[in-house]
Amino acid sequence: MAELTPNHGEASPDATPDRLQEPDAGAVRARLGALSRVGDEPALRVALAAEPLRMTNPTVGRGPLGGAAVAPAQAAAATGVLAQRQTLLDGAPCDVSLRLLGGERYVLVEGDAAHRVILEAEGPGDGGARSREVLVGGFRFVVETESERTASLRERASRGRAASAHSGPLQVKAIIPGKVVAVSVAAGDTVTAGQQLLVVEAMKMQNELRSPRDGTVERVGVAVGVKIEIGDLLVVIS
Amino acid sequence: MTTQEAPFRRVLIANRGEIAVRIIRACREMGMEAVAVYSDADAEAAHVRLADRAVRIGPAAPSESYLRIDAVIEAARATGSEAIHPGYGFLAERAAFARAAEEAGIVFVGPSSDAIEQLGDKLHARRLAARVGVPSVPGTLEPAPVDHPDRVAELIATAREVGFPLLVKAAAGGGGRGMRRVVREEDLAAALVAGSRESLSAFGDGSVYLEREILPARHIEVQLLADHHGRVVALGERDCSLQRRHQKLVEEAPAPGLTEEQRRHLHLLAVTMGAAAGLRNAATCEFLHDPEGNFWFLEVNTRLQVEHGVTEMVSGIDIVREQFRIAAGLGLSDEVLAAGERAALPASHAIEVRISAEDPARAFAPTPGRVGRWVMPGGPGIRIDTHIEPGDRIPPDYDNLIAKLMVHAHDRDAAIDRLRRALDETEIGGVQTTLPFHRLVASSTAFREGRLSTGWVEEYWDGDAARAAAVRRALAAAGLASVLAEAAPAGMRASEALPWDGGSRPAGHNGWRNGGRAQGVDRWPS
């Protein structure tokens, strides 16, 4: 298993658009519940950018949540922090925010369009996820949410099991999006199970990617500084 | 206390769901006792709760309960009911049921059993139309020879006269059953066999005939009321073009875009048919309207229609009330006659959307289940006919219709605006409904411009796209709520961590007006 190096709390005022795209430690994976799903509909990774938006810069800071929303006194403390951070959907900054109308009713503000959304109370979902009914645009779905960290650890574990039972070339693919910050192996290297292959910075954390089994590195598909998405081929081990 | 003498003391309603509730309401207003019948699936249903008495008539399966003529007649007899209102569907157009009521000395609220029988045979109705000079959809007037290899040449010759593409239709048909579309001559024989077989199993009658397919076409029907004195009045027409598999989704009154002259002509055709058939009580005469402006007679429905409410709103006539009055032997009231006079010059507009437990993104597949959140719209010009309350179960055994949302306004544009507003107020959870489709209709330019046809749904409804946009919004909203809850200081509820929407939405927009699909899909950042 990779070591997880917490790296949050380093928010600096000189945020660049690149840094805005790095997922936050509080990222959540939302996907349709089994009964609402048609085929293999993908999950959506939802996070807030680490940096507060700078309201003085209209190209970066323009976001409905950064506006002059009136917040109840109770929420003022939270909104002071949260309302000024941009929404990241699957890692990409999006002009999307959520506002409370009252009760279970919300408004999802999407650019200059707004959609009434109902988020019913949460209950337990599959495998530790939280589940709730969501109504939007006349549709109703069951949506499950869990923290990105939990989801990716669980996936990694199950992939690891699947991989060790498999012979032949093994493709190591990205299970979280982020940026490659170190590559520790090159084509032709012999590796042993558990040896570090590369380090991916995601969710403001350094994630070491280790070899799932003994073998020879056939190919390295990425280099330092490259941004990766879920499913990108990283390393092939034969 | 009511202002008029009740036409009957006690009435049995041989139906369930929203229409049973609708009829019970009329009974209440007219000072008549209402007797409900119910299957095991409906023991706690709204119509049972609302009625003065309720009689169990069998298990859930319709064939063992609501379709059992003997059980329903026996329930009427046992409760001392003087009349039976059949509603729509189930036994409403079974001549045998009307006859059994007549023979039991119970008034059947509808046309005579003879009229039901004759008009239920579409070929008979087509021949009748030909006799009185009402143009039917071009086609045959006698049953087609099915599975007669020796008559294939004759059949093909007839089919060429009708013209391809054509429809094989069941003489006893309804709801598209027994119907086959035939494009090529060589497929005709097989389509006849298949249509006939389906018709035989659905209606117990395998007679089929040929009819030209009129496409594009609008489906326009005329509401008739008739009394024992042979007076027939057209209360106005409805456009029911928005259909899916011959099931109506949206209906409106009057039909948009018709001139006064066209209306008078259409109403006259319908009244002519009604008079020729010896109609009594309420019925509907259906036509296809082609782009050249022709009206082609389709069939007569000898019952109250699902969509009668839009005509009630525009005409000001309570059709169910009139049905009871007519059934009790009273002549058409002055109000009905006056409404008939006004029918060609409608002064307002009404639209109904059928909210059904169906998934419009999965080919309108049924979605039985338990209703959760249930918020219906209110305010001026809104009428909701429903039998549903939060927590109610929608049984898989019956029709999927769970509510009819009707809006009424001074003209069609205002009615569409009102429909959009009403749909924005409507919240239904627990089961997927047709609401997304109705929201598209209410915001559609084509609909607003009156571009209607029976192919509208296929042309304008993209269920996959609508669903994909909604899924992304649902995931983003649930995800954001979760992220914000996690990031909120300890002890603070998720809702408290969110900015409260104190009325400051992005300039020029608000959550109620921008719920539509057109803007949403385009505006999602890619």
PDB file of C-alpha atoms in Angstrom, chain A residues 26-28 30-32 35-38 41-44 46-48 64-65 68-72 74-75 78-79 82 87 89-90 94-101 104-120 122 132-141 143 145, chain B residues 359-362 372-373 375 424-425 427-433 435-436 439 461 463 466-467 470-484 486-489 492 494-507 509-512 514-516 519-521 523-525:
ATOM      1  CA  GLY A  26     -12.186  16.599   1.042  1.00  0.00           C
ATOM      2  CA  ALA A  27     -13.014  15.297  -2.434  1.00  0.00           C
ATOM      3  CA  VAL A  28     -16.174  13.223  -2.707  1.00  0.00           C
ATOM      4  CA  ALA A  30     -20.768  10.730  -6.274  1.00  0.00           C
ATOM      5  CA  ARG A  31     -22.350   8.051  -8.384  1.00  0.00           C
ATOM      6  CA  LEU A  32     -25.777   6.713  -9.151  1.00  0.00           C
ATOM      7  CA  LEU A  35     -31.065   0.868  -9.093  1.00  0.00           C
ATOM      8  CA  SER A  36     -30.746   4.263 -10.763  1.00  0.00           C
ATOM      9  CA  ARG A  37     -27.834   3.320 -12.981  1.00  0.00           C
ATOM     10  CA  VAL A  38     -28.177   2.513 -16.653  1.00  0.00           C
ATOM     11  CA  GLU A  41     -22.499   5.346 -15.876  1.00  0.00           C
ATOM     12  CA  PRO A  42     -19.372   6.949 -14.425  1.00  0.00           C
ATOM     13  CA  ALA A  43     -19.021   8.570 -11.046  1.00  0.00           C
ATOM     14  CA  LEU A  44     -18.393  12.281 -10.654  1.00  0.00           C
ATOM     15  CA  VAL A  46     -16.575  16.632  -6.598  1.00  0.00           C
ATOM     16  CA  ALA A  47     -14.140  18.804  -4.675  1.00  0.00           C
ATOM     17  CA  LEU A  48     -13.421  22.369  -3.714  1.00  0.00           C
ATOM     18  CA  PRO A  64     -21.717  32.466  -7.943  1.00  0.00           C
ATOM     19  CA  LEU A  65     -20.569  31.290  -4.553  1.00  0.00           C
ATOM     20  CA  ALA A  68     -22.771  38.425  -2.003  1.00  0.00           C
ATOM     21  CA  ALA A  69     -24.966  35.588  -0.833  1.00  0.00           C
ATOM     22  CA  VAL A  70     -26.645  36.381   2.454  1.00  0.00           C
ATOM     23  CA  ALA A  71     -25.826  33.638   4.908  1.00  0.00           C
ATOM     24  CA  PRO A  72     -27.485  32.944   8.233  1.00  0.00           C
ATOM     25  CA  GLN A  74     -24.662  30.282  12.004  1.00  0.00           C
ATOM     26  CA  ALA A  75     -23.296  29.534   8.585  1.00  0.00           C
ATOM     27  CA  ALA A  78     -18.312  28.147   7.168  1.00  0.00           C
ATOM     28  CA  THR A  79     -19.310  30.160   4.159  1.00  0.00           C
ATOM     29  CA  LEU A  82     -16.180  27.429   1.732  1.00  0.00           C
ATOM     30  CA  THR A  87     -15.969  23.753  -7.408  1.00  0.00           C
ATOM     31  CA  LEU A  89     -15.803  18.424 -11.073  1.00  0.00           C
ATOM     32  CA  ASP A  90     -13.582  15.533 -12.097  1.00  0.00           C
ATOM     33  CA  CYS A  94     -16.466  24.585 -12.920  1.00  0.00           C
ATOM     34  CA  ASP A  95     -18.706  27.535 -12.397  1.00  0.00           C
ATOM     35  CA  VAL A  96     -21.082  25.445 -10.325  1.00  0.00           C
ATOM     36  CA  SER A  97     -22.260  26.009  -6.805  1.00  0.00           C
ATOM     37  CA  LEU A  98     -24.974  24.886  -4.456  1.00  0.00           C
ATOM     38  CA  ARG A  99     -27.264  27.131  -2.469  1.00  0.00           C
ATOM     39  CA  LEU A 100     -29.689  26.253   0.232  1.00  0.00           C
ATOM     40  CA  LEU A 101     -33.266  27.327  -0.214  1.00  0.00           C
ATOM     41  CA  GLU A 104     -34.284  19.723   1.443  1.00  0.00           C
ATOM     42  CA  ARG A 105     -34.536  22.250  -1.351  1.00  0.00           C
ATOM     43  CA  TYR A 106     -31.453  23.684  -2.993  1.00  0.00           C
ATOM     44  CA  VAL A 107     -30.498  25.617  -6.069  1.00  0.00           C
ATOM     45  CA  LEU A 108     -27.658  24.333  -8.175  1.00  0.00           C
ATOM     46  CA  VAL A 109     -26.241  27.391  -9.875  1.00  0.00           C
ATOM     47  CA  GLU A 110     -24.520  26.542 -13.101  1.00  0.00           C
ATOM     48  CA  GLY A 111     -23.026  29.559 -14.788  1.00  0.00           C
ATOM     49  CA  ASP A 112     -25.994  31.856 -15.162  1.00  0.00           C
ATOM     50  CA  ALA A 113     -28.542  29.023 -15.119  1.00  0.00           C
ATOM     51  CA  ALA A 114     -30.086  27.744 -11.925  1.00  0.00           C
ATOM     52  CA  HIS A 115     -31.772  24.440 -11.225  1.00  0.00           C
ATOM     53  CA  ARG A 116     -33.971  23.538  -8.309  1.00  0.00           C
ATOM     54  CA  VAL A 117     -32.674  20.394  -6.652  1.00  0.00           C
ATOM     55  CA  ILE A 118     -34.092  18.355  -3.812  1.00  0.00           C
ATOM     56  CA  LEU A 119     -31.638  16.405  -1.693  1.00  0.00           C
ATOM     57  CA  GLU A 120     -33.523  14.041   0.550  1.00  0.00           C
ATOM     58  CA  GLU A 122     -29.059  10.626   3.657  1.00  0.00           C
ATOM     59  CA  ARG A 132     -29.861   9.741  -0.808  1.00  0.00           C
ATOM     60  CA  GLU A 133     -32.597  10.468  -3.305  1.00  0.00           C
ATOM     61  CA  VAL A 134     -32.004  13.470  -5.530  1.00  0.00           C
ATOM     62  CA  LEU A 135     -34.730  15.167  -7.581  1.00  0.00           C
ATOM     63  CA  VAL A 136     -33.785  17.483 -10.426  1.00  0.00           C
ATOM     64  CA  GLY A 137     -35.589  18.505 -13.602  1.00  0.00           C
ATOM     65  CA  GLY A 138     -38.377  16.007 -12.969  1.00  0.00           C
ATOM     66  CA  PHE A 139     -35.902  13.140 -12.722  1.00  0.00           C
ATOM     67  CA  ARG A 140     -35.294  11.252  -9.508  1.00  0.00           C
ATOM     68  CA  PHE A 141     -32.113   9.330  -8.816  1.00  0.00           C
ATOM     69  CA  VAL A 143     -27.078   8.997  -5.519  1.00  0.00           C
ATOM     70  CA  THR A 145     -21.474   9.548  -2.084  1.00  0.00           C
TER      71      THR A 145
ATOM     72  CA  ASP B 359     -39.391   6.537 -17.081  1.00  0.00           C
ATOM     73  CA  PRO B 360     -39.304   8.826 -20.112  1.00  0.00           C
ATOM     74  CA  ALA B 361     -35.572   8.172 -20.495  1.00  0.00           C
ATOM     75  CA  ARG B 362     -36.123   4.425 -20.711  1.00  0.00           C
ATOM     76  CA  GLY B 372     -42.138   9.380  -1.561  1.00  0.00           C
ATOM     77  CA  ARG B 373     -42.156  13.148  -1.770  1.00  0.00           C
ATOM     78  CA  VAL B 375     -45.845  18.096  -3.762  1.00  0.00           C
ATOM     79  CA  ASP B 424     -41.618  23.864 -11.373  1.00  0.00           C
ATOM     80  CA  GLU B 425     -43.704  23.559  -8.222  1.00  0.00           C
ATOM     81  CA  GLU B 427     -42.066  17.475  -6.705  1.00  0.00           C
ATOM     82  CA  ILE B 428     -42.450  13.720  -6.936  1.00  0.00           C
ATOM     83  CA  GLY B 429     -40.035  11.274  -5.358  1.00  0.00           C
ATOM     84  CA  GLY B 430     -39.938   7.532  -4.876  1.00  0.00           C
ATOM     85  CA  VAL B 431     -40.813   6.652  -8.451  1.00  0.00           C
ATOM     86  CA  GLN B 432     -39.694   8.082 -11.763  1.00  0.00           C
ATOM     87  CA  THR B 433     -42.509   9.851 -13.596  1.00  0.00           C
ATOM     88  CA  LEU B 435     -42.335  14.942 -15.439  1.00  0.00           C
ATOM     89  CA  PRO B 436     -39.076  15.457 -17.377  1.00  0.00           C
ATOM     90  CA  ARG B 439     -41.003  20.009 -18.600  1.00  0.00           C
ATOM     91  CA  TRP B 461     -37.806  14.153 -26.983  1.00  0.00           C
ATOM     92  CA  GLY B 463     -34.503  11.017 -23.285  1.00  0.00           C
ATOM     93  CA  ALA B 466     -32.201  14.934 -20.846  1.00  0.00           C
ATOM     94  CA  ARG B 467     -31.238  12.201 -18.435  1.00  0.00           C
ATOM     95  CA  ALA B 470     -29.962  15.611 -15.000  1.00  0.00           C
ATOM     96  CA  VAL B 471     -27.592  12.876 -13.778  1.00  0.00           C
ATOM     97  CA  ARG B 472     -24.646  15.249 -13.857  1.00  0.00           C
ATOM     98  CA  ARG B 473     -26.593  17.855 -11.938  1.00  0.00           C
ATOM     99  CA  ALA B 474     -27.773  15.316  -9.397  1.00  0.00           C
ATOM    100  CA  LEU B 475     -24.224  14.032  -8.860  1.00  0.00           C
ATOM    101  CA  ALA B 476     -22.796  17.539  -8.613  1.00  0.00           C
ATOM    102  CA  ALA B 477     -25.463  18.630  -6.135  1.00  0.00           C
ATOM    103  CA  ALA B 478     -25.177  15.551  -3.925  1.00  0.00           C
ATOM    104  CA  GLY B 479     -21.386  15.664  -4.144  1.00  0.00           C
ATOM    105  CA  LEU B 480     -21.214  19.358  -3.287  1.00  0.00           C
ATOM    106  CA  ALA B 481     -23.565  18.926  -0.346  1.00  0.00           C
ATOM    107  CA  SER B 482     -21.360  16.121   0.902  1.00  0.00           C
ATOM    108  CA  VAL B 483     -18.110  18.023   0.357  1.00  0.00           C
ATOM    109  CA  LEU B 484     -19.451  21.055   2.147  1.00  0.00           C
ATOM    110  CA  GLU B 486     -17.288  17.364   5.409  1.00  0.00           C
ATOM    111  CA  ALA B 487     -15.539  20.684   5.272  1.00  0.00           C
ATOM    112  CA  ALA B 488     -17.917  22.410   7.662  1.00  0.00           C
ATOM    113  CA  PRO B 489     -16.768  23.006  11.207  1.00  0.00           C
ATOM    114  CA  MET B 492     -22.473  22.268  11.960  1.00  0.00           C
ATOM    115  CA  ALA B 494     -24.423  20.399   6.053  1.00  0.00           C
ATOM    116  CA  SER B 495     -27.295  22.726   5.342  1.00  0.00           C
ATOM    117  CA  GLU B 496     -25.792  25.303   7.633  1.00  0.00           C
ATOM    118  CA  ALA B 497     -22.478  25.182   5.862  1.00  0.00           C
ATOM    119  CA  LEU B 498     -24.083  26.223   2.628  1.00  0.00           C
ATOM    120  CA  PRO B 499     -24.653  29.764   1.598  1.00  0.00           C
ATOM    121  CA  TRP B 500     -28.294  30.452   2.162  1.00  0.00           C
ATOM    122  CA  ASP B 501     -30.045  31.597  -0.925  1.00  0.00           C
ATOM    123  CA  GLY B 502     -31.396  34.832   0.381  1.00  0.00           C
ATOM    124  CA  GLY B 503     -32.748  35.956  -2.942  1.00  0.00           C
ATOM    125  CA  SER B 504     -29.464  36.889  -4.503  1.00  0.00           C
ATOM    126  CA  ARG B 505     -29.256  34.746  -7.576  1.00  0.00           C
ATOM    127  CA  PRO B 506     -27.112  35.595 -10.557  1.00  0.00           C
ATOM    128  CA  ALA B 507     -28.364  38.758 -12.155  1.00  0.00           C
ATOM    129  CA  HIS B 509     -32.001  34.764 -13.573  1.00  0.00           C
ATOM    130  CA  ASN B 510     -33.700  32.742 -10.960  1.00  0.00           C
ATOM    131  CA  GLY B 511     -34.147  29.136 -10.053  1.00  0.00           C
ATOM    132  CA  TRP B 512     -37.715  28.879 -11.239  1.00  0.00           C
ATOM    133  CA  ASN B 514     -34.104  28.376 -15.639  1.00  0.00           C
ATOM    134  CA  GLY B 515     -35.050  24.848 -14.738  1.00  0.00           C
ATOM    135  CA  GLY B 516     -35.534  23.997 -18.399  1.00  0.00           C
ATOM    136  CA  GLN B 519     -30.407  26.291 -21.276  1.00  0.00           C
ATOM    137  CA  GLY B 520     -29.077  23.693 -18.901  1.00  0.00           C
ATOM    138  CA  VAL B 521     -27.567  21.368 -21.450  1.00  0.00           C
ATOM    139  CA  ARG B 523     -24.506  25.864 -20.270  1.00  0.00           C
ATOM    140  CA  TRP B 524     -22.775  22.977 -18.599  1.00  0.00           C
ATOM    141  CA  PRO B 525     -19.056  23.693 -18.834  1.00  0.00           C
TER     142      PRO B 525
END
